[in-house]
């Protein structure tokens, strides 16, 4: 048993065919929607004749072509009507089950309704014009519509912009959003910042803002706008006013935009940023200091080594016996002590 919506759709199509004086329905009087549905959606020679008549009203030259075929050439009629539906972009060229009545009732009723809409668009179906007299006008309108659709599709598929849209060379996302779009490994995620860090800063700013407000009320001289006033007072007024506005603006931005993002991971620090440059400069200075200390240590060791060698080196000091510098000094010392 078909649904109520399909029966209602079948009754509507049956009444439209009656108003169009479909010759295939002459002498047939149906009152039940279920009977109308069976007539239009059950495979039969009568149903195929109704569909053939509708297709001939859509494209009158098809009437002569189908009439020339024999009753045994039903498959050719089905293929020609399927080709017409394909040209109108209502079905596939190989959708023969739809033409034979073997498709779902909903699909069949939708297909017939669209064909009747095409007939209504090409001309008034109740005008009483014969097929022969209306053939030229319908043929011209149908061919024109088909050619216009073909030209539109050719322009669309041959346009470089269409292919560029399907396969863009450049990613439309900015660089700072690409890491968020890519799947990030949970093991590589950085630990979130302390939850109370921003809350403490916000509390401090609120305290400063609350302290500035009574101070501004007490400094009544800041409200003076006398020309030629003290430059220092004017500068102080400007600085306090700007600072107060910045604090208020930050509080509003934090409450409306930043607060919901406080639990997110911290942003990636660029290597070209000022923080990285400062750390790199400090590390470079530390490296230079370590190199200087290493050179000083090496020099000291070399001096100690030279001194030790000098102390242990024996030379001839104008006499026959060789002695070290230390031994020669002790010898001279004994001589002077003796004198």
Short mmCIF file of C-alpha atoms in Angstrom, two decimals:
data_model
loop_
_atom_site.label_atom_id
_atom_site.label_comp_id
_atom_site.label_asym_id
_atom_site.label_seq_id
_atom_site.Cartn_x
_atom_site.Cartn_y
_atom_site.Cartn_z
CA UNK A 1 0.00 0.00 0.00
CA UNK A 2 1.45 3.32 -1.05
CA UNK A 3 1.63 6.30 1.23
CA UNK A 4 -0.99 9.02 1.34
CA UNK A 5 1.39 11.59 -0.14
CA UNK A 6 2.00 9.43 -3.22
CA UNK A 7 -1.72 8.85 -3.68
CA UNK A 8 -2.36 12.59 -3.47
CA UNK A 9 0.39 13.26 -6.00
CA UNK A 10 -1.06 10.64 -8.35
CA UNK A 11 -4.53 12.19 -8.07
CA UNK A 12 -3.10 15.61 -8.91
CA UNK A 13 -1.32 14.29 -12.01
CA UNK A 14 -4.46 12.40 -13.10
CA UNK A 15 -6.52 15.61 -12.91
CA UNK A 16 -3.89 17.54 -14.88
CA UNK A 17 -3.93 14.92 -17.62
CA UNK A 18 -7.74 15.08 -17.69
CA UNK A 19 -7.66 18.87 -18.09
CA UNK A 20 -5.12 18.50 -20.90
CA UNK A 21 -7.56 16.11 -22.66
CA UNK A 22 -5.14 13.23 -22.75
CA UNK A 23 -6.58 10.80 -25.35
CA UNK A 24 -5.22 7.84 -23.41
CA UNK A 25 -7.64 8.58 -20.56
CA UNK A 26 -10.78 8.86 -22.65
CA UNK A 27 -13.50 6.54 -21.34
CA UNK A 28 -11.63 6.03 -18.04
CA UNK A 29 -13.26 7.43 -14.92
CA UNK A 30 -11.39 6.84 -11.70
CA UNK A 31 -12.40 8.21 -8.30
CA UNK A 32 -10.06 6.46 -5.90
CA UNK A 33 -6.49 7.88 -5.48
CA UNK A 34 -5.15 4.34 -5.12
CA UNK A 35 -6.55 3.40 -8.54
CA UNK A 36 -5.00 6.52 -10.07
CA UNK A 37 -1.66 5.59 -8.50
CA UNK A 38 -1.83 2.07 -9.92
CA UNK A 39 -2.66 3.45 -13.37
CA UNK A 40 0.30 5.86 -13.45
CA UNK A 41 2.94 3.82 -11.59
CA UNK A 42 2.24 0.17 -12.49
CA UNK A 43 4.07 -1.23 -15.56
CA UNK A 44 1.56 -1.64 -18.40
CA UNK A 45 1.07 -0.81 -22.08
CA UNK A 46 -1.58 1.77 -21.12
CA UNK A 47 0.80 3.58 -18.77
CA UNK A 48 3.50 3.59 -21.47
CA UNK A 49 1.01 5.18 -23.89
CA UNK A 50 0.26 7.95 -21.36
CA UNK A 51 3.97 8.63 -20.91
CA UNK A 52 4.47 8.55 -24.68
CA UNK A 53 1.75 11.15 -25.14
CA UNK A 54 3.33 13.41 -22.47
CA UNK A 55 6.76 13.14 -24.13
CA UNK A 56 5.20 14.00 -27.51
CA UNK A 57 3.62 17.12 -25.98
CA UNK A 58 7.03 18.10 -24.59
CA UNK A 59 8.83 17.51 -27.90
CA UNK A 60 6.29 17.19 -30.78
CA UNK A 61 8.83 15.76 -33.33
CA UNK A 62 9.09 12.73 -31.06
CA UNK A 63 5.44 11.88 -31.89
CA UNK A 64 6.21 11.00 -35.51
CA UNK A 65 9.36 9.15 -34.51
CA UNK A 66 7.56 6.95 -31.97
CA UNK A 67 4.55 6.41 -34.26
CA UNK A 68 6.83 5.00 -36.94
CA UNK A 69 7.99 2.23 -34.63
CA UNK A 70 6.19 -1.10 -34.46
CA UNK A 71 4.52 -2.51 -31.36
CA UNK A 72 7.33 -5.05 -31.02
CA UNK A 73 9.89 -2.22 -30.82
CA UNK A 74 8.86 -1.14 -27.33
CA UNK A 75 12.48 -1.13 -26.14
CA UNK A 76 13.35 1.51 -28.76
CA UNK A 77 10.44 3.67 -27.59
CA UNK A 78 11.64 3.36 -24.00
CA UNK A 79 15.18 4.37 -24.99
CA UNK A 80 13.95 7.38 -26.98
CA UNK A 81 11.84 8.61 -24.05
CA UNK A 82 14.77 8.07 -21.67
CA UNK A 83 16.99 10.06 -24.03
CA UNK A 84 14.45 12.90 -23.95
CA UNK A 85 14.48 12.86 -20.16
CA UNK A 86 18.27 12.89 -20.21
CA UNK A 87 18.33 15.87 -22.61
CA UNK A 88 16.02 17.71 -20.22
CA UNK A 89 18.31 16.69 -17.32
CA UNK A 90 15.41 14.92 -15.59
CA UNK A 91 16.94 11.41 -15.53
CA UNK A 92 19.88 9.34 -16.75
CA UNK A 93 20.10 8.05 -20.30
CA UNK A 94 20.14 4.45 -19.03
CA UNK A 95 17.31 4.95 -16.53
CA UNK A 96 15.02 2.58 -18.44
CA UNK A 97 13.25 1.28 -15.30
CA UNK A 98 11.83 4.76 -14.77
CA UNK A 99 10.27 4.74 -18.24
CA UNK A 100 8.97 1.18 -17.93
CA UNK A 101 7.32 1.90 -14.56
CA UNK A 102 9.61 -0.30 -12.49
CA UNK A 103 11.08 2.53 -10.40
CA UNK A 104 9.64 3.76 -7.10
CA UNK A 105 6.22 5.50 -7.32
CA UNK A 106 7.70 8.68 -5.88
CA UNK A 107 10.37 8.82 -8.61
CA UNK A 108 7.83 8.09 -11.37
CA UNK A 109 5.35 10.72 -10.19
CA UNK A 110 8.12 13.30 -9.86
CA UNK A 111 9.34 12.55 -13.40
CA UNK A 112 5.84 12.85 -14.92
CA UNK A 113 5.15 16.04 -13.00
CA UNK A 114 8.35 17.64 -14.30
CA UNK A 115 7.45 16.68 -17.86
CA UNK A 116 4.01 18.30 -17.48
CA UNK A 117 5.70 21.42 -16.10
CA UNK A 118 7.82 21.55 -19.27
CA UNK A 119 4.65 21.29 -21.38
CA UNK A 120 3.11 24.14 -19.45
CA UNK A 121 6.28 26.23 -19.90
CA UNK A 122 6.42 25.68 -23.67
CA UNK A 123 2.79 26.63 -24.22
CA UNK A 124 -0.78 26.45 -22.97
CA UNK A 125 -1.84 22.79 -22.96
CA UNK A 126 -5.56 23.69 -23.07
CA UNK A 127 -5.36 25.99 -26.07
CA UNK A 128 -6.58 23.30 -28.44
CA UNK A 129 -3.70 23.71 -30.89
CA UNK A 130 -3.03 20.58 -32.92
CA UNK A 131 0.28 18.76 -32.77
CA UNK A 132 1.09 19.63 -36.37
CA UNK A 133 0.50 23.38 -35.94
CA UNK A 134 2.36 23.62 -32.65
CA UNK A 135 5.26 21.43 -33.72
CA UNK A 136 7.44 24.23 -35.02
CA UNK A 137 7.03 26.50 -31.97
CA UNK A 138 7.60 23.74 -29.42
CA UNK A 139 10.55 22.37 -31.37
CA UNK A 140 12.21 25.75 -31.49
CA UNK A 141 11.68 26.43 -27.78
CA UNK A 142 12.95 22.98 -26.79
CA UNK A 143 16.07 23.14 -28.96
CA UNK A 144 16.81 26.65 -27.73
CA UNK A 145 16.59 25.58 -24.09
CA UNK A 146 18.79 22.56 -24.68
CA UNK A 147 21.44 24.57 -26.52
CA UNK A 148 21.45 27.28 -23.85
CA UNK A 149 21.93 24.66 -21.13
CA UNK A 150 24.75 23.03 -23.08
CA UNK A 151 26.51 26.35 -23.62
CA UNK A 152 26.16 27.22 -19.94
CA UNK A 153 27.68 23.90 -18.88
CA UNK A 154 30.52 24.26 -21.38
CA UNK A 155 31.38 27.72 -20.08
CA UNK A 156 31.21 26.50 -16.50
CA UNK A 157 33.41 23.43 -16.89
CA UNK A 158 35.92 25.12 -19.21
CA UNK A 159 36.38 28.13 -16.96
CA UNK A 160 39.81 28.22 -15.24
CA UNK A 161 38.17 29.77 -12.20
CA UNK A 162 36.00 26.67 -11.76
CA UNK A 163 39.02 24.34 -11.70
CA UNK A 164 40.95 26.75 -9.49
CA UNK A 165 38.09 26.67 -7.02
CA UNK A 166 38.11 22.86 -6.92
CA UNK A 167 41.90 22.60 -6.51
CA UNK A 168 43.24 25.86 -5.03
CA UNK A 169 47.00 26.34 -5.21
CA UNK A 170 47.15 28.52 -2.11
CA UNK A 171 45.49 27.69 1.17
CA UNK A 172 42.83 30.28 2.04
CA UNK A 173 43.66 29.99 5.74
CA UNK A 174 46.23 32.37 7.29
CA UNK A 175 49.42 30.97 8.73
CA UNK A 176 48.39 31.40 12.36
CA UNK A 177 45.28 29.24 11.86
CA UNK A 178 46.95 26.31 10.05
CA UNK A 179 48.18 24.62 13.30
CA UNK A 180 44.63 24.74 14.64
CA UNK A 181 43.23 23.07 11.51
CA UNK A 182 45.77 20.24 11.52
CA UNK A 183 45.33 17.29 13.86
CA UNK A 184 47.75 17.83 16.72
CA UNK A 185 49.25 14.88 18.57
CA UNK A 186 48.01 14.94 22.21
CA UNK A 187 51.54 14.05 23.39
CA UNK A 188 52.90 17.21 21.76
CA UNK A 189 50.41 19.55 23.35
CA UNK A 190 51.93 22.00 25.76
CA UNK A 191 50.70 22.16 29.32
CA UNK A 192 48.08 24.89 29.83
CA UNK A 193 49.11 27.96 31.82
CA UNK A 194 48.09 28.25 35.48
CA UNK A 195 44.38 28.96 35.73
CA UNK A 196 44.86 31.62 38.38
CA UNK A 197 47.63 33.58 36.59
CA UNK A 198 45.35 35.72 34.45
CA UNK A 199 42.80 35.99 37.27
CA UNK A 200 45.48 37.46 39.55
CA UNK A 201 46.52 39.97 36.88
CA UNK A 202 42.90 40.93 36.33
CA UNK A 203 42.41 41.41 40.06
CA UNK A 204 45.49 43.63 40.21
CA UNK A 205 44.25 45.77 37.31
CA UNK A 206 40.85 46.12 38.92
CA UNK A 207 42.46 47.27 42.16
CA UNK A 208 44.53 49.84 40.26
CA UNK A 209 41.45 51.02 38.42
CA UNK A 210 39.50 51.36 41.67
CA UNK A 211 42.38 53.30 43.24
CA UNK A 212 42.64 55.68 40.28
CA UNK A 213 38.97 56.57 40.30
CA UNK A 214 38.91 58.34 43.74
CA UNK A 215 42.31 59.88 42.95
CA UNK A 216 40.86 61.41 39.82
CA UNK A 217 37.92 62.77 41.79
CA UNK A 218 40.23 64.33 44.39
CA UNK A 219 42.47 66.00 41.82
CA UNK A 220 39.92 68.61 40.80
CA UNK A 221 42.62 70.76 39.26
CA UNK A 222 42.98 68.16 36.53
CA UNK A 223 39.54 69.15 35.25
CA UNK A 224 40.71 72.68 34.63
CA UNK A 225 41.11 73.57 30.99
CA UNK A 226 42.45 77.10 31.45
CA UNK A 227 44.60 78.14 28.48
CA UNK A 228 48.25 78.55 29.33
CA UNK A 229 48.10 76.29 32.39
CA UNK A 230 50.99 74.39 33.82
CA UNK A 231 52.45 71.98 31.24
CA UNK A 232 53.23 69.39 33.90
CA UNK A 233 49.64 69.36 35.13
CA UNK A 234 48.30 68.95 31.60
CA UNK A 235 50.75 66.12 30.89
CA UNK A 236 49.80 64.37 34.12
CA UNK A 237 46.11 64.71 33.27
CA UNK A 238 46.68 63.20 29.82
CA UNK A 239 48.74 60.28 31.17
CA UNK A 240 46.25 59.40 33.91
CA UNK A 241 43.31 59.64 31.54
CA UNK A 242 44.96 57.40 28.94
CA UNK A 243 46.02 54.88 31.55
CA UNK A 244 42.54 54.73 33.04
CA UNK A 245 41.00 54.21 29.60
CA UNK A 246 43.48 51.42 28.79
CA UNK A 247 42.66 49.62 32.05
CA UNK A 248 38.92 49.87 31.44
CA UNK A 249 39.32 48.72 27.82
CA UNK A 250 41.41 45.74 28.86
CA UNK A 251 38.83 44.69 31.45
CA UNK A 252 36.07 44.81 28.84
CA UNK A 253 38.09 42.90 26.22
CA UNK A 254 39.10 40.25 28.74
CA UNK A 255 35.55 39.67 29.98
CA UNK A 256 34.06 39.57 26.45
CA UNK A 257 36.76 37.81 24.39
CA UNK A 258 39.79 36.55 26.31
CA UNK A 259 38.16 34.87 29.30
CA UNK A 260 36.78 31.89 27.38
CA UNK A 261 40.24 31.17 25.89
CA UNK A 262 42.19 31.19 29.18
CA UNK A 263 42.18 27.39 29.48
CA UNK A 264 43.68 26.92 25.99
CA UNK A 265 47.31 26.09 25.38
CA UNK A 266 49.68 29.08 25.11
CA UNK A 267 50.43 30.46 21.64
CA UNK A 268 53.50 29.37 19.70
CA UNK A 269 56.42 31.77 20.16
CA UNK A 270 57.96 32.77 16.87
CA UNK A 271 61.73 32.53 16.50
CA UNK A 272 61.74 36.00 14.99
CA UNK A 273 60.05 37.59 18.02
CA UNK A 274 61.72 39.98 20.51
CA UNK A 275 61.72 37.38 23.32
CA UNK A 276 63.67 34.88 21.22
CA UNK A 277 66.13 37.57 20.13
CA UNK A 278 66.75 38.64 23.74
CA UNK A 279 67.36 35.08 24.91
CA UNK A 280 69.64 34.41 21.93
CA UNK A 281 71.70 37.54 22.73
CA UNK A 282 72.05 36.52 26.40
CA UNK A 283 73.14 33.02 25.44
CA UNK A 284 75.63 34.41 22.95
CA UNK A 285 77.14 36.75 25.61
CA UNK A 286 77.34 33.86 28.07
CA UNK A 287 79.12 31.75 25.47
CA UNK A 288 81.65 34.49 24.87
CA UNK A 289 82.32 34.83 28.61
CA UNK A 290 82.86 31.08 28.91
CA UNK A 291 85.31 31.20 25.99
CA UNK A 292 87.21 34.05 27.69
CA UNK A 293 87.39 32.11 30.98
CA UNK A 294 88.64 29.04 29.13
CA UNK A 295 91.35 31.08 27.40
CA UNK A 296 92.42 32.67 30.71
CA UNK A 297 92.63 29.27 32.37
CA UNK A 298 94.72 27.87 29.51
CA UNK A 299 97.06 30.87 29.62
CA UNK A 300 97.54 30.49 33.38
CA UNK A 301 98.38 26.83 32.97
CA UNK A 302 100.93 27.70 30.26
CA UNK A 303 102.58 30.31 32.53
CA UNK A 304 102.78 27.85 35.41
CA UNK A 305 104.31 25.26 33.11
CA UNK A 306 106.94 27.72 31.82
CA UNK A 307 107.83 28.80 35.36
CA UNK A 308 108.19 25.22 36.53
CA UNK A 309 110.41 24.38 33.59
CA UNK A 310 112.50 27.47 34.28
CA UNK A 311 112.95 26.52 37.90
CA UNK A 312 114.03 22.98 37.07
CA UNK A 313 116.28 23.94 34.12
CA UNK A 314 120.01 23.79 34.90
CA UNK A 315 122.34 26.32 33.27
CA UNK A 316 125.95 27.35 33.49
CA UNK A 317 126.19 30.69 35.34
CA UNK A 318 129.74 31.61 34.35
CA UNK A 319 131.24 28.69 36.23
CA UNK A 320 132.03 25.16 35.49
CA UNK A 321 129.12 23.63 37.35
CA UNK A 322 125.53 23.80 35.98
CA UNK A 323 122.83 24.69 38.46
CA UNK A 324 119.15 25.71 38.48
CA UNK A 325 118.03 29.26 39.07
CA UNK A 326 116.91 28.41 42.56
CA UNK A 327 120.24 26.74 43.42
CA UNK A 328 122.21 29.71 42.00
CA UNK A 329 120.15 32.16 44.09
CA UNK A 330 120.77 30.10 47.23
CA UNK A 331 124.50 30.03 46.43
CA UNK A 332 124.64 33.80 45.99
CA UNK A 333 122.66 34.29 49.15
CA UNK A 334 125.14 32.22 51.16
CA UNK A 335 128.03 34.21 49.70
CA UNK A 336 126.49 37.55 50.68
CA UNK A 337 125.61 36.24 54.14
CA UNK A 338 129.20 35.12 54.61
CA UNK A 339 130.56 38.54 53.64
#
